[in-house]
Structures are given as C-alpha cells and as structure tokens.
Coordinates of C-alpha atoms and ligand atoms in Angstrom, one line a residue:
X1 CA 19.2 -129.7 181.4
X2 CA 17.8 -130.8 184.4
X3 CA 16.5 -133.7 185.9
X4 CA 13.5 -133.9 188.5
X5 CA 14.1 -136.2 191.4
X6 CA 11.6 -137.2 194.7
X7 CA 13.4 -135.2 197.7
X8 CA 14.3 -138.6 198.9
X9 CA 16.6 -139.4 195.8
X10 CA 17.8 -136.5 196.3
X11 CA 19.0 -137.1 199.8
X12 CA 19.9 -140.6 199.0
X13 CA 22.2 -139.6 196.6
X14 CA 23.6 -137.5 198.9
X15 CA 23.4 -134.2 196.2
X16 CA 23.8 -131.0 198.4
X17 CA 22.4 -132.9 201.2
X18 CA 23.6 -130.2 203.5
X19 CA 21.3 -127.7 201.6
X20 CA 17.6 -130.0 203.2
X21 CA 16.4 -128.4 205.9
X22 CA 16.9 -130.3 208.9
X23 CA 12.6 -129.9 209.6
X24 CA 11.6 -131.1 206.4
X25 CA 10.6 -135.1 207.6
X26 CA 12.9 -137.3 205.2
X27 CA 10.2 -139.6 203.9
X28 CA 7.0 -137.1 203.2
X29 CA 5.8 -136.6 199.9
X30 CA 7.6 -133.9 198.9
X31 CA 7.9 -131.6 195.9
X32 CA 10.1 -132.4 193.3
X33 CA 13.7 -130.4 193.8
X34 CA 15.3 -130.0 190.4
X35 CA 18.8 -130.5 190.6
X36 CA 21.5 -130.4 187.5
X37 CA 22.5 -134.1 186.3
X38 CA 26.1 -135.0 184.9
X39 CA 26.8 -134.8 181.5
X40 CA 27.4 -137.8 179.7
X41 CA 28.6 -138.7 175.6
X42 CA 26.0 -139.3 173.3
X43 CA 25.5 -139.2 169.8
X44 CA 22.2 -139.3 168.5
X45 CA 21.0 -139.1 164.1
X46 CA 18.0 -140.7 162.1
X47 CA 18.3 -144.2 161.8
X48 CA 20.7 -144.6 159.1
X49 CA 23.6 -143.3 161.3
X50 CA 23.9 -146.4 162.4
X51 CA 23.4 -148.4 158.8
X52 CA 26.0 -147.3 156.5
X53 CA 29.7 -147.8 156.9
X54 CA 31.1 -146.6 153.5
X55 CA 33.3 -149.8 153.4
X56 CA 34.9 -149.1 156.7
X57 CA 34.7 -150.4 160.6
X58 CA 32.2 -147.9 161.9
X59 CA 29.0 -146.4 161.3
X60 CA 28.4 -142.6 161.6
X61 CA 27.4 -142.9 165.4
X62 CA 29.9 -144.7 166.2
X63 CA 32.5 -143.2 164.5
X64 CA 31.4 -139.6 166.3
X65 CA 31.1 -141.3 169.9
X66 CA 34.2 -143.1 169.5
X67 CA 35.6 -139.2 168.4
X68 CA 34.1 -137.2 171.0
X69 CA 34.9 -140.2 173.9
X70 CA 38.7 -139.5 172.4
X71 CA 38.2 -135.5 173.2
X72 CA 37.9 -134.5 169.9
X73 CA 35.8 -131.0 169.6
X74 CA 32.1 -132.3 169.5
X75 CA 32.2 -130.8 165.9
X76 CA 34.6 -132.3 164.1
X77 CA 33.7 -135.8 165.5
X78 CA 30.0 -135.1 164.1
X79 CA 30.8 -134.2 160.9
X80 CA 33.5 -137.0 160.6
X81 CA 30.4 -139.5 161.1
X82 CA 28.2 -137.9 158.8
X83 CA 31.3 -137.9 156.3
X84 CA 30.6 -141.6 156.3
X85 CA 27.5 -141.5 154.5
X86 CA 27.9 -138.5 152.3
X87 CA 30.4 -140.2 150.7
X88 CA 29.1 -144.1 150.5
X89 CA 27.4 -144.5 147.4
X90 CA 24.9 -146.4 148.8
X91 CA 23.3 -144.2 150.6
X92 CA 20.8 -142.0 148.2
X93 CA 19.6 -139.4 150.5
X94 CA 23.1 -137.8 151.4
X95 CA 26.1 -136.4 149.5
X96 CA 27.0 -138.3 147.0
X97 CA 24.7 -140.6 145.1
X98 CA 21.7 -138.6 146.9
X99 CA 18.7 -138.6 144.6
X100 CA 18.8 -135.8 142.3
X101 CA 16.9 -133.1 141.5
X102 CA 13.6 -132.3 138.7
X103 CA 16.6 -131.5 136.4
X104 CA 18.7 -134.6 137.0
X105 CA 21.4 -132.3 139.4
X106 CA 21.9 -133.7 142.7
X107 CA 22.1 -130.5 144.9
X108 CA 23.3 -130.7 148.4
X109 CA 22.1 -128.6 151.8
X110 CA 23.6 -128.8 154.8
X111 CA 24.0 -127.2 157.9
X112 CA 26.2 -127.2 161.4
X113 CA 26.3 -125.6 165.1
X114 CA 28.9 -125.5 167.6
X115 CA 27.0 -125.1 170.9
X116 CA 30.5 -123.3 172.8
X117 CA 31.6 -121.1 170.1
X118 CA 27.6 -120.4 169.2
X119 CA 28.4 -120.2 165.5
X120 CA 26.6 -121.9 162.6
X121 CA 27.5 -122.1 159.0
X122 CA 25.1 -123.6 156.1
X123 CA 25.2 -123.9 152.6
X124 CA 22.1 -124.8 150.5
X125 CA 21.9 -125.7 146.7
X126 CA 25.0 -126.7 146.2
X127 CA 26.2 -128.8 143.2
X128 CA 29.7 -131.2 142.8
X129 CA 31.1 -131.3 146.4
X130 CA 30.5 -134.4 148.0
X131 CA 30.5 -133.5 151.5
X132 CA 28.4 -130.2 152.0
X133 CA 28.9 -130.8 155.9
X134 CA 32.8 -129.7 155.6
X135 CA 31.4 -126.8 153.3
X136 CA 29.3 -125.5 155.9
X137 CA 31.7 -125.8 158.3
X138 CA 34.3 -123.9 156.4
X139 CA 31.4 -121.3 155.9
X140 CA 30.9 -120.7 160.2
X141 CA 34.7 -121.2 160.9
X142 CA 36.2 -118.7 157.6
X143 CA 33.2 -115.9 157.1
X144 CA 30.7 -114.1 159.2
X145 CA 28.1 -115.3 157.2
X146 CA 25.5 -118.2 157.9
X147 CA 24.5 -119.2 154.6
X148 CA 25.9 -119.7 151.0
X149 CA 24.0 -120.8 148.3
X150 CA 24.3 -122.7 145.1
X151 CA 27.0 -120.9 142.5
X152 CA 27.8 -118.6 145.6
X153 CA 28.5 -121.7 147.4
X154 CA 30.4 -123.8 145.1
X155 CA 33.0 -121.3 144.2
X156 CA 33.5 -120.4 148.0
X157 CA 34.3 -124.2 148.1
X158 CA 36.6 -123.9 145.1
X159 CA 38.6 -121.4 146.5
X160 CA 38.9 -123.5 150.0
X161 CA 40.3 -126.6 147.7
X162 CA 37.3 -128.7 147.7
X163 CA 37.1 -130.6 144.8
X164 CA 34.2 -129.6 142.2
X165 CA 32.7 -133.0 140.2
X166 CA 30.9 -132.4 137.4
X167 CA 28.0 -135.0 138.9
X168 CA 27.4 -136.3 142.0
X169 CA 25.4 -138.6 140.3
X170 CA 25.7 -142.7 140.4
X171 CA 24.6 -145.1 138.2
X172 CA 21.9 -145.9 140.8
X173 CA 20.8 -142.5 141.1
X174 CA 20.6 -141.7 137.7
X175 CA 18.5 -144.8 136.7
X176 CA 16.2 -144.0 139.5
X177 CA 16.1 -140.6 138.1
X178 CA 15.5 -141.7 134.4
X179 CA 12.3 -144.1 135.7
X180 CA 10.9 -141.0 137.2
X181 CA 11.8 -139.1 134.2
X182 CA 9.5 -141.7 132.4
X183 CA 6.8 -141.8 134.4
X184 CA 5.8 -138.2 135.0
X185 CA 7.4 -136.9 131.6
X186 CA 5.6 -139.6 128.8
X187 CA 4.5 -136.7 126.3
X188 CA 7.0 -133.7 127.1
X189 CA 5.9 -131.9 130.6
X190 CA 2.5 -131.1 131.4
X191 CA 1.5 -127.7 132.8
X192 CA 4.1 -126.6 136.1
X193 CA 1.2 -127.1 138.7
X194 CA 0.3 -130.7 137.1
X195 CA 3.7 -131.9 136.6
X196 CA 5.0 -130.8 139.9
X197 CA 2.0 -132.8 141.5
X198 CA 2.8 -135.9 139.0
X199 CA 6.1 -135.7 140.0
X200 CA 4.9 -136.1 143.3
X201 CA 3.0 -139.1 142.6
X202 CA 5.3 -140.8 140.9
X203 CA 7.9 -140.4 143.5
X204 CA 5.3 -141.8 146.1
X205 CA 4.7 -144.7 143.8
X206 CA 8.4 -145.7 143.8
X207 CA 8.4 -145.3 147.1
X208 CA 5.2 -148.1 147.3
X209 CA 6.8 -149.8 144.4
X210 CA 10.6 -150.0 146.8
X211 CA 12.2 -148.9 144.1
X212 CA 13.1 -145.9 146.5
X213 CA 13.4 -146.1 150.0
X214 CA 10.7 -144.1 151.8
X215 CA 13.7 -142.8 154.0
X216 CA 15.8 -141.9 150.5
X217 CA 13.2 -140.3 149.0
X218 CA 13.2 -137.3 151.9
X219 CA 16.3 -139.0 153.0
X220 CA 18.5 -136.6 155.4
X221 CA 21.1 -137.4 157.9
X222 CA 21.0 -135.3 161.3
X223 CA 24.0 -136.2 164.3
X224 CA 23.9 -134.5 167.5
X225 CA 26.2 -134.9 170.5
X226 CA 27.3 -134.1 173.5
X227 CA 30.8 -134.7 175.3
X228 CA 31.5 -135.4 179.2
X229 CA 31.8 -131.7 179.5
X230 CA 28.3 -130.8 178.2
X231 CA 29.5 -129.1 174.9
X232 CA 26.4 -129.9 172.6
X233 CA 26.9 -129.6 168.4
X234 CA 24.7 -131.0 165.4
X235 CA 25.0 -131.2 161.8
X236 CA 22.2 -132.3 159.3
X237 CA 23.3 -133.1 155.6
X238 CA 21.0 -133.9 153.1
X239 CA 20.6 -134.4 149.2
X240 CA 16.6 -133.2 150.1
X241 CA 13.9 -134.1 148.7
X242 CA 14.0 -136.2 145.8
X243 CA 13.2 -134.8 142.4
X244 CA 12.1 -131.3 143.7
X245 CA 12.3 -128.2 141.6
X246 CA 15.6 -127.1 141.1
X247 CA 16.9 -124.8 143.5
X248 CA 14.1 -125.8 145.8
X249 CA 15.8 -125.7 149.4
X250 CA 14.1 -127.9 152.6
X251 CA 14.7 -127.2 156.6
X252 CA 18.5 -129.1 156.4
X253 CA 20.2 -126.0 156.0
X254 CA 18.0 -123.5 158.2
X255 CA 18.9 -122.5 161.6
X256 CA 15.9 -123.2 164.2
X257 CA 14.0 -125.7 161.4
X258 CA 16.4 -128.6 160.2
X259 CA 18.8 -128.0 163.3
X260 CA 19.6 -125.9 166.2
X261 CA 21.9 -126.2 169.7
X262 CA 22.2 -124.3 172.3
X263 CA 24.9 -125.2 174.4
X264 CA 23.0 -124.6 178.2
X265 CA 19.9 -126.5 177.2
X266 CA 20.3 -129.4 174.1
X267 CA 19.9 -129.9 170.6
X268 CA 17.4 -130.8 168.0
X269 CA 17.3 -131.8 164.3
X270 CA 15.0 -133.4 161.7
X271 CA 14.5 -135.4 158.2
X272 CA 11.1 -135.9 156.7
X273 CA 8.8 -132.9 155.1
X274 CA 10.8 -129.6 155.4
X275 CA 8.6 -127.4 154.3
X276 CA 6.2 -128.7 157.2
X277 CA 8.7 -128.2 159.9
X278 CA 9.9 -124.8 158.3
X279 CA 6.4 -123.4 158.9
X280 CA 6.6 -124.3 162.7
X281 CA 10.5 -124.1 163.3
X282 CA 10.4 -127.2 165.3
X283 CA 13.8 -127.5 166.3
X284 CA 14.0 -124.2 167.9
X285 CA 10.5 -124.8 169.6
X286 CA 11.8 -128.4 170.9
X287 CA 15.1 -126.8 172.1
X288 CA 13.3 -123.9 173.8
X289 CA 10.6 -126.7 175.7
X290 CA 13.9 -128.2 176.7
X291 CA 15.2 -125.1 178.0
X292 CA 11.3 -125.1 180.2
X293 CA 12.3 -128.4 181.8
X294 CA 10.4 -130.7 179.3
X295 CA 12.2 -134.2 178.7
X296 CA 13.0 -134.8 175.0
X297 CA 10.3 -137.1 174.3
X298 CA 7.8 -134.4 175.6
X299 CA 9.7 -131.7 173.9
X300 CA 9.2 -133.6 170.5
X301 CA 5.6 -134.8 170.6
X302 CA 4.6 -130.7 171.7
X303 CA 6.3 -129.6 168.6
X304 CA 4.5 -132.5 166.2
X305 CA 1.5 -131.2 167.7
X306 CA 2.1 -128.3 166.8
X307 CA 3.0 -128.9 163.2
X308 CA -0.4 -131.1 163.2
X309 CA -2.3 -128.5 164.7
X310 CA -0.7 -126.4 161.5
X311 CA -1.3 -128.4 158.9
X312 CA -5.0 -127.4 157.3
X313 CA -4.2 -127.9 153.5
X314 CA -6.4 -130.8 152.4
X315 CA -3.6 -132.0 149.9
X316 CA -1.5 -132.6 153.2
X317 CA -3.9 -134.4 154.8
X318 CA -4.9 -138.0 154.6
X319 CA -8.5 -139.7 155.1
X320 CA -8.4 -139.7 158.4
X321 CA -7.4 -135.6 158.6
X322 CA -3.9 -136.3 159.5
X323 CA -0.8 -135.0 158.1
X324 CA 0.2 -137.3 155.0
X325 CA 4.0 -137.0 155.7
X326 CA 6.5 -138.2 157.8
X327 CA 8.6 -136.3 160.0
X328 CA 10.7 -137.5 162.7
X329 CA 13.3 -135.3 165.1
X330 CA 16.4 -136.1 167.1
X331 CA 16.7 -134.6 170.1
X332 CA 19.7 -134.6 172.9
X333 CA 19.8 -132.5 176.2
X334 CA 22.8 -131.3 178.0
X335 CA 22.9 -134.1 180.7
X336 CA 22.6 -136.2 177.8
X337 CA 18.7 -137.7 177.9
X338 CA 17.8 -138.0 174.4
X339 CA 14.9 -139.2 172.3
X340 CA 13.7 -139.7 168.5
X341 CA 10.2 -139.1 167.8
X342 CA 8.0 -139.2 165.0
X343 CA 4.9 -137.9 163.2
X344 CA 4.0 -141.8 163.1
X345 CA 5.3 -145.0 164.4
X346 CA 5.3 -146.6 160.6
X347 CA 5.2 -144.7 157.4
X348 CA 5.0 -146.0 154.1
X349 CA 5.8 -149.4 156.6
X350 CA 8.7 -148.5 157.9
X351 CA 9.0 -148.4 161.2
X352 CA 10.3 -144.8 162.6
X353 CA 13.7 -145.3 163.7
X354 CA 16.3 -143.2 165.1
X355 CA 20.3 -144.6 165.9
X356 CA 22.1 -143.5 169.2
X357 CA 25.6 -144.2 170.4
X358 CA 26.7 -144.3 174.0
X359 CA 29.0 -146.2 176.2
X360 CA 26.5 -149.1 175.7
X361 CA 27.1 -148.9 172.3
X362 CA 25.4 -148.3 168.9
X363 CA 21.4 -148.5 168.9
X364 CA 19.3 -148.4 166.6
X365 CA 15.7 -147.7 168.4
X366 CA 12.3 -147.4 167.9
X367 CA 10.5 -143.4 167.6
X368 CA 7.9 -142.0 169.9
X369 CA 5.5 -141.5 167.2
X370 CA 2.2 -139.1 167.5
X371 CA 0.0 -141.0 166.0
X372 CA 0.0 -144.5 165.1
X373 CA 1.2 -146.4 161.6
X374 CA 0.6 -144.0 159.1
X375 CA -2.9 -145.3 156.8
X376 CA -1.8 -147.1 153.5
X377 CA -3.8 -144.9 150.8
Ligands
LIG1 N1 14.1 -132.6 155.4 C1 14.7 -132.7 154.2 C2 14.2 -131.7 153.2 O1 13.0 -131.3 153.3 C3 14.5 -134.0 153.5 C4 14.5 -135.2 154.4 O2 14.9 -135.1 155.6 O3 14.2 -136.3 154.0 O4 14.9 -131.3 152.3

C-alpha cells in the first residue's frame, strides 16, 4: 500500500531525498509523489472482536495483536482471537451457541487466508465442531483443496481429532429457536415460498422485539491483520444467518466475498447480507481498489456502491429505494491504514461498529456508513 504525500513531506521526512531533483523549487505546489509507508500491527474485525472475552483477560483483537506483536505467524494469532468467541456461549452468531438453522442445527462456515504462503482453506455447513476456523485451517494447511462442506467436512474434522458434538446448541439458542419455531410454524408449515418469507419476518420481528441482537441474527466474526513485516491474513467465522434453510451457505466461507488478502496490497472481510455481497464479490473488489491506490475508506464506500447500484429486487429495498439490509466490511492495507464501513451508520439502531487493535490499544469505533440511519419500517 502506499501513501500519498505533498513533495514537501516528502523532503521533510527526508525519504529518498537524494532522489528530488535539485531544480524542482522546494516549496511549489507540487504533485503528489507516492512513496511506500512502514508497516505497522493491526488487527481489525466487526465490533464484537472487541466485546466478548469467553471468561478470560482478552478480547479477540486483543488477544490477536498481543499474538502477532509476540511474532506469532499473523494466522495463528487471528484464529486464536476468533477462537474466543466461537467458543463463548454468549455470543450467538459464532461457533458455538450461534443461532441455528430452519431445522434447529446450528451449522457453521468459515473461512481463512494466509497473505505469504497465498493459501486459503474454508469449510461451509458444517455441524458439531465448535471452532470451524481451526477446521478451515486444517483444510488450506493438510489438502489441496479450498472448500469442504457439511458431512464432507465433519468427517475430515473427525479424522484430524476434532471433537464432533452432537449439538452445538445452548439453552439460549434453542429457546430462541423454539420462539421462532412458534411464530412462523402455528398450524404446521405454510407453502416453502410463504414460510421462508415468514420466517424472515419473524426473525426481523425478534430482532425489533431484542429478543435477538440485529448483529446475532446475521452475526459473523471477520479479523484481519498485519505484522511489522507487512504479512497480511484474515479469517471470518460465522454460525450465518439465523434460521436459514438448511444447508443454505452465506459469503463467510467464499474466497473474494466474505474474505480475501493479498499479501502486496491488504485485506478485506464482511458480516451482514451474504447473498448481497456474493453477487458483487466485495472483498475482492475493495482489495483490488486498494491495490489502485484507494484508501480503505474509499475502497469500502466504492464497493457499497456498487452492491447499491446492484440491488433492483423491490423485496430488498426499503421506502426510500435503498437496500433494506445491513452490510458492513473490514478492511486493512499493507502499511496498516484501515477502516470499517457500512451500508448505514445505524441499522435496526445500532450503530455500525467495527473493533481495531493497535499499539494504542483495543477500539471499538464508529463505521463509514453510505447512507445514513437505516429508516425504521
Ligand atoms: N454474512 C453472513 C452470512 O451471510 C452472516 C453475517 O455476517 O451476519 O452468512
């Protein structure tokens, strides 16, 4: 990545100051010279990397900073963060105690990148493991595959010595289940196309009702970092989207939609609507304007244009012809710069939030929405 400087800061800070041209007058108004800035650590995730701790010291940024500051591989020290909340029952969007699916199963996607050794691994659909980030891990490091999927998946995790649960359900989880259970299923199901759209509804309603948190009910957790060196990785780990048809699989586990790195330029990785960011494989569009020179922010807000611009179905719009979801992606450049940004600024009214972690410290900030608070309908 690369930062754009006046030709002045760039002789004040004495960068290849050999290289200016002993004509060119110092203080003109000169072009911008591009010049490459230093690496630094950061770890960047949605906003609940930096809101669950599982019962221990550290949230998940934290945890990975603290990790990759250490010089652990940028990897490990991601997934160890995201382990966090996978496996805190409190958090119902991830791993276990995620929000299951139509059927009552909680199935699990997840998907990781190592920027150096440019390898991914994913799994999608997968039932009883409570950490689907190690999964996917095991599936770039042990096979020359990308993707494993549901039975496929949870036998390749077997074999490894993960251990298989029956349920990854709570307590929690299944009483939020059983409600929604009640509410779209009073008299046996209706026909698929109704029911899938009640289901919908309902979900919304619990959302409006906070029995669900709007964040829980797409709920997702993407971490990105970078080390001193400018090795970039990601992970994003998600339960999905609550109460979708079984074996319905979201943008978490696909290369280029729920994440993607490449180690010269950044990274980038999302929660909110999948299937809207599928359609316009945002992350690999907001990575590629970083590669053009675009700052995070601007990278982000071209690709929710984009997915605006893209979204014509009148059941996805609201009354004012916007998209009627939320949809928020972290993004983290080489040298470091990073930003969150958002579809809206407040949806369902929350406010879009995003968690960073650098030698400042753990953050939880505000996102560069698109548009403003979403419209309460
Ligand atoms: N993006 C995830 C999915 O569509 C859900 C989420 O992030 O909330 O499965």
């Amino acid at each position: 990545m690369s930062n754009r400087v006046t030709r002045r800061e760039f002789v004040a800070t004495g960068v290849a100051a050999g290289m200016v041209a002993a004509a060119t007058p110092l203080f003109s108004e000169a072009p911008s010279v591009v010049v490459p800035k230093a690496p630094r650590p950061v770890v960047i995730s949605s906003a609940n990397g930096n809101r669950y701790k599982n019962g221990g010291p550290r949230t998940c940024v934290e945890e990975a900073f603290e990790r990759i500051v250490r010089g652990e591989d940028v990897l490990d020290a991601l997934i160890a963060g995201v382990n966090i909340l996978e496996l805190d029952p409190e958090e119902d969007g991830v791993g276990f105690g995620g929000l299951p699916n139509a059927d009552g199963v909680v199935q699990l996607d997840s998907s990781c990148m190592h920027g150096p050794k440019r390898r991914a691994g994913a799994v999608a659909a997968l039932e009883g493991v409570r950490t689907p980030s190690l999964v996917a891990k095991a599936v770039m490091e042990l096979t020359d595959h990308h993707l494993l999927v549901g039975e496929g998946a949870q036998s390749f995790a077997r074999n490894l010595g993960f251990k298989i649960e029956d349920d990854l359900n709570t307590e929690h989880s299944r009483k939020l289940w059983l409600e929604w259970k009640r509410r779209t299923d009073p008299k046996h199901y209706l026909d698929p196309v109704e029911r899938a759209a009640a289901g919908y509804r309902a979900g919304l309603e619990m959302v409006a009702e906070g029995l669900i948190d709007a964040q829980h009910f797409w709920g997702t957790i993407n971490c990105d970092g970078v080390n001193a060196k400018g090795d970039l990785c990601g992970v994003t780990t998600t339960s999905g989207l609550a109460w979708k048809i079984a074996g319905r699989v979201g943008d978490s586990p696909i290369l280029g939609a729920g994440l993607y790195v490449d180690n010269d330029v950044g990274a980038a990785g999302s929660t909110g609507r999948g299937e809207a960011n599928l359609y316009n494989v945002a992350s690999y569009l907001i990575v590629e304007n970083l590669r053009r020179g675009l700052h995070p922010k601007d990278a982000g807000i071209d690709a929710l244009r984009r997915i605006k611009a893209n979204t014509v179905e009148k059941r996805l719009l609201n009354s004012r012809g916007n998209p009627d979801f939320g949809l928020t992606f972290y993004i983290l450049s080489k040298s470091g710069e990073y930003a969150g940004v958002s579809m809206y600024n407040a949806y369902e009214g929350k406010l879009a939030q995003f968690a960073v972690c650098t030698d400042k410290g753990p953050e939880t900030l505000q996102c560069e929405g698109l548009l403003g608070e979403a419209p309460a309908e």
